[in-house]
Short mmCIF file of C-alpha atoms in Angstrom, two decimals:
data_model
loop_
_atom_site.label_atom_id
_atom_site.label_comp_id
_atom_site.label_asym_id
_atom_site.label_seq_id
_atom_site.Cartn_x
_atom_site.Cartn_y
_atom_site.Cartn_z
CA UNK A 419 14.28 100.87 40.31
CA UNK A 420 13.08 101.86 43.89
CA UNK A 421 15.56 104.26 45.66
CA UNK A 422 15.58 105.41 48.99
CA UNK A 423 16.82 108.38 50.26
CA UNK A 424 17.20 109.22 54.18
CA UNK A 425 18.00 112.81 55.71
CA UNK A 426 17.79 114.11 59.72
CA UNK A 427 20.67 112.85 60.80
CA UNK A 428 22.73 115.06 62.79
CA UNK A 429 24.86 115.52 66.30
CA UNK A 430 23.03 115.85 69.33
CA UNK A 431 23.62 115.80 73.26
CA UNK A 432 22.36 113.00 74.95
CA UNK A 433 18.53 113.47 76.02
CA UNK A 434 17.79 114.84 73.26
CA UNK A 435 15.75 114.14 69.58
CA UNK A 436 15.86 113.56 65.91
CA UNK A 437 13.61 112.74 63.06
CA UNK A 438 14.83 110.93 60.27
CA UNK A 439 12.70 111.28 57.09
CA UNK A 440 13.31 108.30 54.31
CA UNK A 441 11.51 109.24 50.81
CA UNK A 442 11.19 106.27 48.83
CA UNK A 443 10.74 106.90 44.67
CA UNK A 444 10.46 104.63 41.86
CA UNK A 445 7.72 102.14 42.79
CA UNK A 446 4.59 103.58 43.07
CA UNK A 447 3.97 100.22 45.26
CA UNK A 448 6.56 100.55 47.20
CA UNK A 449 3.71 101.73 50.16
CA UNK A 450 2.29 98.29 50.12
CA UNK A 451 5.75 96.72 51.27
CA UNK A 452 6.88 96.36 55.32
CA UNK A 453 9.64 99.10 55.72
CA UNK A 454 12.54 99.42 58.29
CA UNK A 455 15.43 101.40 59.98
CA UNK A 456 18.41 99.66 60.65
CA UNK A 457 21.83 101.10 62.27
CA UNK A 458 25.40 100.51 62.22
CA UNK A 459 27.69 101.62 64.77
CA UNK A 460 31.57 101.52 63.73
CA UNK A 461 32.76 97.73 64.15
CA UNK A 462 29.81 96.35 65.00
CA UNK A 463 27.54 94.55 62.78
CA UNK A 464 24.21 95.98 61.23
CA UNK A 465 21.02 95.89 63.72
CA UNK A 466 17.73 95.97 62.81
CA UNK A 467 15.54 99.06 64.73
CA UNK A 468 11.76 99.52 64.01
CA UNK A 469 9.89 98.29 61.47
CA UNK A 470 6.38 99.13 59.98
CA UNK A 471 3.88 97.36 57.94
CA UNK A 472 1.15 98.35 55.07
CA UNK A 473 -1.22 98.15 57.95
CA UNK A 474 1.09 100.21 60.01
CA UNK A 475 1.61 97.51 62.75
CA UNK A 476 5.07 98.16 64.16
CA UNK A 477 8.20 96.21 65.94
CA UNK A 478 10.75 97.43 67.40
CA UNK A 479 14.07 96.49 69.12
CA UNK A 480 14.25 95.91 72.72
CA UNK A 481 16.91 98.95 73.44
CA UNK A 482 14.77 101.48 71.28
CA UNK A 483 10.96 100.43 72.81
CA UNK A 484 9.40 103.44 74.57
CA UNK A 485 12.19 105.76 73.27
CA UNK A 486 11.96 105.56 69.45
CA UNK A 487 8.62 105.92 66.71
CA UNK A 488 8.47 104.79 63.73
CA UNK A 489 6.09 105.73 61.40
CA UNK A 490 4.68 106.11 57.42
CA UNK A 491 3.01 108.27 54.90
CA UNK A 492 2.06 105.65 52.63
CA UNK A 493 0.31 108.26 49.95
CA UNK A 494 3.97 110.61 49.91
CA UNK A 495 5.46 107.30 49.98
CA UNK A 496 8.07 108.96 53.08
CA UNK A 497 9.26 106.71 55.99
CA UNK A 498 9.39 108.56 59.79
CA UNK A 499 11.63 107.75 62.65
CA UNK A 500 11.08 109.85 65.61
CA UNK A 501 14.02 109.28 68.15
CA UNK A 502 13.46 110.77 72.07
CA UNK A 503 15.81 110.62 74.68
CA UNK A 504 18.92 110.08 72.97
CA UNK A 505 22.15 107.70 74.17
CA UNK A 506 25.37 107.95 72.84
CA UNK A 507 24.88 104.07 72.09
CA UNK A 508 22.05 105.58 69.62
CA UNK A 509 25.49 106.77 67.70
CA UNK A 510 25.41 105.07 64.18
CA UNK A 511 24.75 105.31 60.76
CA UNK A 512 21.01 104.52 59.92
CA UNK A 513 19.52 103.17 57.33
CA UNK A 514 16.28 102.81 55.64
CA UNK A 515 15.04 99.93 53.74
CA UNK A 516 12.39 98.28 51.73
CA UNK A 517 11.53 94.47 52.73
CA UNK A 518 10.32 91.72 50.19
CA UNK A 519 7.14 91.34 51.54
CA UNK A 520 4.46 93.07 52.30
CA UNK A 521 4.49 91.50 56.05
CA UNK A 522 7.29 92.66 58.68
CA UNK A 523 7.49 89.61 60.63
CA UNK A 524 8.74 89.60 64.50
CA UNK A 525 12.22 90.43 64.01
CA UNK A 526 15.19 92.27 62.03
CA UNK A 527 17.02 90.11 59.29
CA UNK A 528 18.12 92.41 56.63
CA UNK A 529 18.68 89.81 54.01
CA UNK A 530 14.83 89.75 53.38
CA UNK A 531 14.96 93.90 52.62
CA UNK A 532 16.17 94.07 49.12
CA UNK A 533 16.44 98.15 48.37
CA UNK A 534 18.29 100.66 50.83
CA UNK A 535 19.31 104.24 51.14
CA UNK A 536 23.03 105.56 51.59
CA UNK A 537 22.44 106.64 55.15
CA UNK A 538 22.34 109.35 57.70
CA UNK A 539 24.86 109.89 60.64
CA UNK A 540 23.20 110.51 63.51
CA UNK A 541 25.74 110.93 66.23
CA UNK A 542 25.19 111.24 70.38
CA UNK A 543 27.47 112.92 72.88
CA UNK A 544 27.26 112.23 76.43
#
């Protein structure tokens, strides 16, 4: 049973940065599968973030690009997201998660990632 497990969350002012760690345990082949952050805000719906591949190609979401990384150590099996210049829209609950395939594709639908963490707060005054 793969299990994920996020940390880094945390309050900040806006401007400023977080990294969110995600160690993933249980699958010793969970490094060959397309991993992703996604991020709730309170009454909205779930949106997709960054994602990485195997071959750590990358997408991201328009209102992160140029702001957020997102990165992997496949061989300690851990899951990065460096987040720079902060907004208070950045406010949400983030989670990590382990897609079906090995391949990201181009955009964010979390039906097709099957295993996901509990979540870290990360919250951003203004």
């Amino acid at each position: 049973q793969v299990q994920l497990a996020e940390s880094g969350g945390g309050s900040v002012e806006a401007g400023g940065s977080l990294r969110l760690s995600c160690v993933a345990s249980g699958d010793i082949y969970t490094s060959r599968y397309c991993m992703g952050w996604f991020r709730q805000a309170p009454g909205k719906e779930r949106e997709g973030v960054a994602s990485i591949a195997r071959d750590l190609s990358t997408n991201y979401a328009d209102s992160v690009k140029g702001r957020f990384i997102i990165s992997r150590d496949n061989a300690k099996n851990i899951l990065y997201l460096q987040m720079n210049t902060l907004k208070p829209e950045d406010t949400g609950t983030y989670y990590c998660a382990r897609r079906i395939s090995y391949f990201c594709g181009d955009g964010f639908d979390a039906s097709t990632y099957d295993y996901w963490g509990q979540g870290t707060q990360v919250t951003v005054s203004s």
